[in-house]
Short mmCIF file of N, CA and C in Angstrom, two decimals:
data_model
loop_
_atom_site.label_atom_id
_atom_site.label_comp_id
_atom_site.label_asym_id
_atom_site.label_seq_id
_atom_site.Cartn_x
_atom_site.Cartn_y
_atom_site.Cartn_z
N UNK A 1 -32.20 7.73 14.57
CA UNK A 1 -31.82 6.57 15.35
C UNK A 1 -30.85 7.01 16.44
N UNK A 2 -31.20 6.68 17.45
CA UNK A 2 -30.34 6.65 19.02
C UNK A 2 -29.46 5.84 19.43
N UNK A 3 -28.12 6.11 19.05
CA UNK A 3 -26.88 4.64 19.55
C UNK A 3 -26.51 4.99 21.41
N UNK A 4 -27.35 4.17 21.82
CA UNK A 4 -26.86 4.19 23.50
C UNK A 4 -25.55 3.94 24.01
N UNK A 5 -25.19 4.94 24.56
CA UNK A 5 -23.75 4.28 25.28
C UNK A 5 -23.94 3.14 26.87
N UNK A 6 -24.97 2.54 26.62
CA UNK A 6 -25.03 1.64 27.83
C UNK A 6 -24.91 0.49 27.65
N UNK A 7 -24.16 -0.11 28.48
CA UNK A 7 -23.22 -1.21 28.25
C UNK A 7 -24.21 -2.70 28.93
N UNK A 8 -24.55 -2.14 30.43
CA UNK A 8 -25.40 -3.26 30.69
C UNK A 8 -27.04 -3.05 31.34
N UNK A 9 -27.55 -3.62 31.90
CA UNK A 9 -29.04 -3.34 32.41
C UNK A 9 -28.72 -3.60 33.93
N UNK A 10 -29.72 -3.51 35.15
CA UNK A 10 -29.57 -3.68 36.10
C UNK A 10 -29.06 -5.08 36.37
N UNK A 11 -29.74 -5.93 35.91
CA UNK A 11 -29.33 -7.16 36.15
C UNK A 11 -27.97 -7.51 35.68
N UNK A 12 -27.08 -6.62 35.01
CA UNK A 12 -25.72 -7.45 34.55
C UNK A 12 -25.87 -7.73 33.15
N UNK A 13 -26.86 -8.02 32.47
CA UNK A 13 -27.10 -8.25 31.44
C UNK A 13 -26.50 -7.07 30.34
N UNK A 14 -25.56 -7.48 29.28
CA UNK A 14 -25.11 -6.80 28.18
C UNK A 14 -26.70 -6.50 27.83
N UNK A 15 -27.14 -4.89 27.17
CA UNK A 15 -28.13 -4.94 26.19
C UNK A 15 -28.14 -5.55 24.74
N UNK A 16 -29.19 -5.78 24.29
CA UNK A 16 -29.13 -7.06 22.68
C UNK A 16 -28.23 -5.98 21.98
N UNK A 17 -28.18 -4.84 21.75
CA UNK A 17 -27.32 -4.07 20.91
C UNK A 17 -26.30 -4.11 21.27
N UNK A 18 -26.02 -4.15 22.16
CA UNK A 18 -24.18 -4.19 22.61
C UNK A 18 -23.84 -5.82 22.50
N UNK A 19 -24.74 -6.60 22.80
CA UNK A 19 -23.80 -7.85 22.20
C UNK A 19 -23.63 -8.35 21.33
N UNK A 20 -24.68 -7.50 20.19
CA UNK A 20 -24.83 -7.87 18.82
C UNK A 20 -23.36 -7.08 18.56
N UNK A 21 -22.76 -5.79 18.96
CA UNK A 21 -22.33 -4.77 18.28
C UNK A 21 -20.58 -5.93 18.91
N UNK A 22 -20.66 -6.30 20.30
CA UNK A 22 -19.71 -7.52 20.62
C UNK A 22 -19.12 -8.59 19.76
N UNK A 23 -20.57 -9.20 18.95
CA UNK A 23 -20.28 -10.32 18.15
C UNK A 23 -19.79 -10.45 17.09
N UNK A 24 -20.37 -9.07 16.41
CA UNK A 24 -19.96 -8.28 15.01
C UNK A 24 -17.83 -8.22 15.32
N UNK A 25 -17.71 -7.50 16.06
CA UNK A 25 -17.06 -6.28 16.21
C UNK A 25 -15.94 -7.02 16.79
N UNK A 26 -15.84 -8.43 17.15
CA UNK A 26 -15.26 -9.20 17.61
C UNK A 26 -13.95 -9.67 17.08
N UNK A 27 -12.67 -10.07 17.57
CA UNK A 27 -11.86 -10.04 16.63
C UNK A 27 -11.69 -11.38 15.55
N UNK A 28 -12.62 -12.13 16.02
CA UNK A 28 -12.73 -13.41 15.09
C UNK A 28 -14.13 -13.03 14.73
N UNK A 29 -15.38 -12.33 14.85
CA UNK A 29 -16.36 -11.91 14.52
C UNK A 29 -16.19 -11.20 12.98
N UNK A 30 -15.12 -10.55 13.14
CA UNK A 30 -14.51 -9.56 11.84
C UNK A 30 -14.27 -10.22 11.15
N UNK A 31 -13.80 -11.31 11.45
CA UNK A 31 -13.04 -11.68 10.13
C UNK A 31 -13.70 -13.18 9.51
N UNK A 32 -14.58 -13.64 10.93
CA UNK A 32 -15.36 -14.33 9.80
C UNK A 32 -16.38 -14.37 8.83
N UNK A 33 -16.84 -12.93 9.12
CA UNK A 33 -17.85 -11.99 8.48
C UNK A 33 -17.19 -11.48 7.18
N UNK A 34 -16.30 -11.18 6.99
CA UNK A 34 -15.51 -10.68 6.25
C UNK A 34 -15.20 -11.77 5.16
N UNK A 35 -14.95 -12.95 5.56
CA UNK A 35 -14.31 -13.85 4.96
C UNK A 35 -15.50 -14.87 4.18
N UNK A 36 -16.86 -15.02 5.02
CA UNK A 36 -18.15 -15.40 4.49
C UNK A 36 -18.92 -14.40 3.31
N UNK A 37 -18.10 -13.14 3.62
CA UNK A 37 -18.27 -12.76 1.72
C UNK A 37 -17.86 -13.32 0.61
N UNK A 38 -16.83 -13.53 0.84
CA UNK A 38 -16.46 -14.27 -0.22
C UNK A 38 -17.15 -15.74 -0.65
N UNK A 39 -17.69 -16.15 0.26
CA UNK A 39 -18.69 -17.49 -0.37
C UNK A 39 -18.71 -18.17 1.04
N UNK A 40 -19.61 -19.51 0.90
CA UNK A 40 -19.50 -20.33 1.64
C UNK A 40 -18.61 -21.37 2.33
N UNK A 41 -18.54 -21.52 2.81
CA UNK A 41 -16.87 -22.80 3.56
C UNK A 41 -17.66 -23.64 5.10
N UNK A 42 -17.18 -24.84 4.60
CA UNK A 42 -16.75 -25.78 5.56
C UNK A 42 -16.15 -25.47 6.50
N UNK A 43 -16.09 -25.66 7.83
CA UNK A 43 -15.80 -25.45 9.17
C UNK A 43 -14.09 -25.60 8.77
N UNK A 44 -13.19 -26.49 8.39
CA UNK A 44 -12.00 -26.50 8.56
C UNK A 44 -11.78 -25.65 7.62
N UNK A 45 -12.31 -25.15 5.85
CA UNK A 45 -12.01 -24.69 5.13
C UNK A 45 -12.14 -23.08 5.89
N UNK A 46 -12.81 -22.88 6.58
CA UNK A 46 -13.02 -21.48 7.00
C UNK A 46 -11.63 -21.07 7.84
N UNK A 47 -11.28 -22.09 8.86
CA UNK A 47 -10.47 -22.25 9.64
C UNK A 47 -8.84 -22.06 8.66
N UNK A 48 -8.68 -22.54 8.28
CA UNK A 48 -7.36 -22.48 7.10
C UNK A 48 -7.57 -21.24 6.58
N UNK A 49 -8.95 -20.71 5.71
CA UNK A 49 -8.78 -19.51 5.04
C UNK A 49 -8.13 -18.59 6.16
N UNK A 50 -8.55 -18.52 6.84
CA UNK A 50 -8.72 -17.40 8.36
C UNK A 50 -7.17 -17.40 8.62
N UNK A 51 -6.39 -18.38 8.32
CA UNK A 51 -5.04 -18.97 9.13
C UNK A 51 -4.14 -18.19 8.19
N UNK A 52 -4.84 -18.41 6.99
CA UNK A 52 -3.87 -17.86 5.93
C UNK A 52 -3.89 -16.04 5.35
N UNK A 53 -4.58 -15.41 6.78
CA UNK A 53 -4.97 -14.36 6.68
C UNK A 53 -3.55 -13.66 7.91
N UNK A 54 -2.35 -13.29 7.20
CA UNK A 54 -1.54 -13.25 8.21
C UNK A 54 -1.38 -12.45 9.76
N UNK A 55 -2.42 -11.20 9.43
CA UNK A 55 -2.13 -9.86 10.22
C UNK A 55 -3.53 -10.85 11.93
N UNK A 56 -4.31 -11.97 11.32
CA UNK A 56 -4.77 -12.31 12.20
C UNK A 56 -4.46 -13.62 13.42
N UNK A 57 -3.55 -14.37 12.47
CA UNK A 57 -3.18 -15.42 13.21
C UNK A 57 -4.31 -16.67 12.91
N UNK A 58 -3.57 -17.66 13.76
CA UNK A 58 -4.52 -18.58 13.61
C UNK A 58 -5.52 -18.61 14.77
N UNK A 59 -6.99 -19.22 14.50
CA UNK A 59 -8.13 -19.07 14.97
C UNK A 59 -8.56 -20.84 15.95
N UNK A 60 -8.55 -20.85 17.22
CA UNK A 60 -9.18 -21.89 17.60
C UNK A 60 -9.96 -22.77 17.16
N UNK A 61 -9.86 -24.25 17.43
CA UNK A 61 -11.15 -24.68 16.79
C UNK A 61 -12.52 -24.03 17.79
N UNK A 62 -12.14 -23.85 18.99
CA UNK A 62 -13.17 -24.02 19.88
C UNK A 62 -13.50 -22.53 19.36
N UNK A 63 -13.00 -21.60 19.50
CA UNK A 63 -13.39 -20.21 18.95
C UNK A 63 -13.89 -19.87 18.00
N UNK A 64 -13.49 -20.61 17.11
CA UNK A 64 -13.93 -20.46 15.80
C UNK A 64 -15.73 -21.05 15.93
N UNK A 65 -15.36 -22.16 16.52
CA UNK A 65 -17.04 -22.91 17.30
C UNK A 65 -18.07 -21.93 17.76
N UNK A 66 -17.14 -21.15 18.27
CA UNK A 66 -18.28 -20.26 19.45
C UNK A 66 -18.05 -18.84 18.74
N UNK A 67 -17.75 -18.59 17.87
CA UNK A 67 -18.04 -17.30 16.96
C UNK A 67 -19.22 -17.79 16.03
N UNK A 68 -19.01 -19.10 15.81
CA UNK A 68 -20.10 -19.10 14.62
C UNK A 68 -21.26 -19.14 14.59
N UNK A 69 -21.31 -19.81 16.02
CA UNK A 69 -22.78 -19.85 17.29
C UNK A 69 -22.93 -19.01 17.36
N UNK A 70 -22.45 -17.64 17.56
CA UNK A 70 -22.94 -16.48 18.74
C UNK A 70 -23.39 -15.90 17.08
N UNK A 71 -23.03 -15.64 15.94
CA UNK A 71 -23.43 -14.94 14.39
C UNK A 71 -24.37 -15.41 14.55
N UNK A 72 -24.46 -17.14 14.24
CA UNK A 72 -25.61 -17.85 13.91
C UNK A 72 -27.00 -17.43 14.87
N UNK A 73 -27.05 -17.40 15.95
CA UNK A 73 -27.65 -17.10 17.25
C UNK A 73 -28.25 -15.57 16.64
N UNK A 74 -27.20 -15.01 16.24
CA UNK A 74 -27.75 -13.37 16.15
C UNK A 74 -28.66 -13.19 14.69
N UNK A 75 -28.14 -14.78 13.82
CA UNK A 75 -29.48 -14.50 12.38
C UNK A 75 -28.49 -13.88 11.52
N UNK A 76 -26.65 -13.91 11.71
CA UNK A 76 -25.88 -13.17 10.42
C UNK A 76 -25.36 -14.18 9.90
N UNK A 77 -25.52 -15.68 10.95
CA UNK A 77 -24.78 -16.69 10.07
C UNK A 77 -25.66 -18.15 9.61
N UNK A 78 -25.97 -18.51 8.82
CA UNK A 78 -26.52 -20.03 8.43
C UNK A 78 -25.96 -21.19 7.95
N UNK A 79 -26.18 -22.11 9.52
CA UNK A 79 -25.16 -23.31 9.47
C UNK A 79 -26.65 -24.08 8.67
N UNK A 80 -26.00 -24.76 7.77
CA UNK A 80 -26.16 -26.11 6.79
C UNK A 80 -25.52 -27.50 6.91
N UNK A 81 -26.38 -27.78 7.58
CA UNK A 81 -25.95 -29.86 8.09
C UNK A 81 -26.47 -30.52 6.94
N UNK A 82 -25.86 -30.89 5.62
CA UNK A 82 -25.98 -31.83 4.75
C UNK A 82 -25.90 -33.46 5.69
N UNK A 83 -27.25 -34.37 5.06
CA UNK A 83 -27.76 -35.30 5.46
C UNK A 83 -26.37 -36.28 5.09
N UNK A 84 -25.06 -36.55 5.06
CA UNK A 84 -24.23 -37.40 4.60
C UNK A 84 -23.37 -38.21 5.80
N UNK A 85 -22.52 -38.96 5.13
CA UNK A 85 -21.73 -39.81 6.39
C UNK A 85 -20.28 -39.23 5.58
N UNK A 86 -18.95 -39.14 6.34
CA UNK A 86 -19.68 -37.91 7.47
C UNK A 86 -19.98 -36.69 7.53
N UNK A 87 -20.53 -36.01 8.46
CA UNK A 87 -21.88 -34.78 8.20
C UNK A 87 -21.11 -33.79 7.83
N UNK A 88 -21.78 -33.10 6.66
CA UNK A 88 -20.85 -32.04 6.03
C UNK A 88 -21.61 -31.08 6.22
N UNK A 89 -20.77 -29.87 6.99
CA UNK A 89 -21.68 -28.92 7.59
C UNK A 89 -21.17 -27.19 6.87
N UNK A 90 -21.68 -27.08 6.20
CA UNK A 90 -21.53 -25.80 5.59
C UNK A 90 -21.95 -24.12 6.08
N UNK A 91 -21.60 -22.86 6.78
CA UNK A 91 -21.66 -21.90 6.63
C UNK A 91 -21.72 -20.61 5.68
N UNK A 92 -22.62 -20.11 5.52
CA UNK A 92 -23.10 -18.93 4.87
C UNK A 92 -23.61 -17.57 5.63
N UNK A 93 -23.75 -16.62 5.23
CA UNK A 93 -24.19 -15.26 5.48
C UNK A 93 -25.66 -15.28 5.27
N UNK A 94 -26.57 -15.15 6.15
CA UNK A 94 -27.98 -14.43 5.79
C UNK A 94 -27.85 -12.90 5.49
N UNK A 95 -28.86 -12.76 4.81
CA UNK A 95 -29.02 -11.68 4.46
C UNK A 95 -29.06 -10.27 5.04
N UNK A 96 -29.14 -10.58 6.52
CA UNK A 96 -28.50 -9.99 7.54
C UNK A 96 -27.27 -10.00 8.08
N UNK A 97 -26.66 -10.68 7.94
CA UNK A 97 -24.90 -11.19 8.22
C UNK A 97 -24.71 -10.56 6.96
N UNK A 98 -25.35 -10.64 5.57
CA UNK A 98 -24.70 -9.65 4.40
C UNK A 98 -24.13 -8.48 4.70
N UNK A 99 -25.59 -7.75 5.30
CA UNK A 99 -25.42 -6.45 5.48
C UNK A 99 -24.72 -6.08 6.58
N UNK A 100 -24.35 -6.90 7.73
CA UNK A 100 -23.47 -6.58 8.79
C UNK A 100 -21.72 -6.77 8.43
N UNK A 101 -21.77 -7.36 7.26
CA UNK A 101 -20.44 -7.90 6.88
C UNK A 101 -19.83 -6.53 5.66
N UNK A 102 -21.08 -6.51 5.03
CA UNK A 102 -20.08 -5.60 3.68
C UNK A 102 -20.15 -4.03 4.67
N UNK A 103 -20.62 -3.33 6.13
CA UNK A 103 -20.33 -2.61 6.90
C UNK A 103 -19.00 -2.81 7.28
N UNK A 104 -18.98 -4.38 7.85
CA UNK A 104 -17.74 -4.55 8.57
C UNK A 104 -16.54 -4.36 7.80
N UNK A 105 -16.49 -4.71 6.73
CA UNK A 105 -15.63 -4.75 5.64
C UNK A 105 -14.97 -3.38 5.06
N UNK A 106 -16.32 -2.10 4.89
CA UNK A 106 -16.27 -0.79 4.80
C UNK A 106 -15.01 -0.16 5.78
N UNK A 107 -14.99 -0.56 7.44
CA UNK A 107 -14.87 -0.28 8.46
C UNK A 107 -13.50 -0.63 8.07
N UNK A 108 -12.75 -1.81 7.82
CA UNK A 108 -12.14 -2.72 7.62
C UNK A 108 -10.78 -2.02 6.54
N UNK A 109 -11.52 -1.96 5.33
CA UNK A 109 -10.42 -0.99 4.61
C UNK A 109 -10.56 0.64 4.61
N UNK A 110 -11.28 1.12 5.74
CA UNK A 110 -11.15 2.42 6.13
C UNK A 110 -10.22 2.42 6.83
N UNK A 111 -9.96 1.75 7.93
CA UNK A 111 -8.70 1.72 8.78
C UNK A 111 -7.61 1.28 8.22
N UNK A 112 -7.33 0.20 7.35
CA UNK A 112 -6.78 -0.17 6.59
C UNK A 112 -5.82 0.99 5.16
N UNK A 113 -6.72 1.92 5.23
CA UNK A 113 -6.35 3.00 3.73
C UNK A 113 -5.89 3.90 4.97
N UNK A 114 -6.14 4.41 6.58
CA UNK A 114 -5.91 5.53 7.15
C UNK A 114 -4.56 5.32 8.35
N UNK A 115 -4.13 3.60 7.83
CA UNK A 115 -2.95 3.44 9.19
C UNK A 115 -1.80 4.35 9.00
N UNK A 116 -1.21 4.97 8.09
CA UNK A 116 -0.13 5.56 8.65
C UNK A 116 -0.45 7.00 8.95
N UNK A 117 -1.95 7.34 8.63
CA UNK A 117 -2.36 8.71 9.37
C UNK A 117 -2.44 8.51 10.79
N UNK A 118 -2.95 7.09 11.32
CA UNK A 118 -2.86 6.64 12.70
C UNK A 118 -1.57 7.09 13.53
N UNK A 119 -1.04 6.21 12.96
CA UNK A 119 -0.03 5.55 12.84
C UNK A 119 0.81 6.89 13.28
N UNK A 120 0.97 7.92 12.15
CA UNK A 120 1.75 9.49 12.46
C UNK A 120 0.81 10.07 13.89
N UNK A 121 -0.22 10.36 14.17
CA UNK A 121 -1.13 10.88 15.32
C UNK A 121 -0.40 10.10 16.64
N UNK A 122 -0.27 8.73 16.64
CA UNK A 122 -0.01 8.29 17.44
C UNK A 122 1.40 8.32 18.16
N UNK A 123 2.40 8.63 17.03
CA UNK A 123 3.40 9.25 17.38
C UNK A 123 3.71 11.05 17.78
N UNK A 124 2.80 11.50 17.61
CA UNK A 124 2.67 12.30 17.74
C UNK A 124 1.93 13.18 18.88
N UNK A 125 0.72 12.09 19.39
CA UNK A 125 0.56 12.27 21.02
C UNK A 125 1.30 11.81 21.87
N UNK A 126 1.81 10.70 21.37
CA UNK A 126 3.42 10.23 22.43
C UNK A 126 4.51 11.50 22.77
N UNK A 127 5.04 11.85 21.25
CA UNK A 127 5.72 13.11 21.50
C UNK A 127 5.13 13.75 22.13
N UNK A 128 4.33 14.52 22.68
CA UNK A 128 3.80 15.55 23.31
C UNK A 128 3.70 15.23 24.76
N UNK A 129 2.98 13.83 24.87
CA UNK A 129 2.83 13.51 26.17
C UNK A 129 4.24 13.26 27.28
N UNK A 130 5.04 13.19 26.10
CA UNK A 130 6.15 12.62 26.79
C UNK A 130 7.32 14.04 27.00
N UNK A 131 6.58 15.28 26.85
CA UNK A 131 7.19 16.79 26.86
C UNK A 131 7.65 17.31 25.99
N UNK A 132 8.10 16.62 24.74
CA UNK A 132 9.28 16.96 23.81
C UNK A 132 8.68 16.89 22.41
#
């Protein structure tokens, strides 16, 4: 398999892999992928879990809107409109959002287990760059 480093096409257009790799990779993309492992949730319940996730902050409604569209759109997320008054609309992972999520997640506590190796490197090209 061939991962292209090309970003857009003549026309301006992101290629489908780079905006899939955008949507994923996104910083509310991450974590609602991440967080739809753990089970299904209601639009506000997702919103609160997410809130109560400290290192991310809290999440827009409108963002949170248009992350779930752009998953859903890509086939990683499945919105569920229960027929009720009023409409109770539930999110889940397809089976493709599975497999893009327990990646993301991999990714997730890899960086997570390697920050103060970062963390030392990064002080450590500073020192250098900075002569001393």
């Amino acid at each position: 398999m061939t991962v292209s480093a090309g970003v857009a096409s003549r026309s301006g257009a992101l290629c489908p892999q780079r905006l899939t790799m955008e949507h994923v990779t996104s910083r509310w993309g991450v974590v609602v992928l991440i967080r739809l492992l753990e089970r299904t949730y209601r639009f506000a319940e997702l919103r609160r879990a997410i809130g109560a996730t400290e290192s991310v902050g809290q999440v827009t409604e409108k963002m949170l809107g248009q992350t779930l569209q752009s998953l859903e759109r890509d086939g990683l997320v499945h919105r569920d409109v229960k027929p009720v008054v009023p409409p109770h609309v539930e999110y889940s992972l397809t089976d493709l959002g599975r497999e893009a999520a327990v990646q993301i997640r991999a990714l997730a506590l890899w960086t997570d287990e390697r920050r103060e190796r970062v963390e030392r490197a990064r002080r450590e090209y500073d020192l250098a760059r900075a002569g001393g």
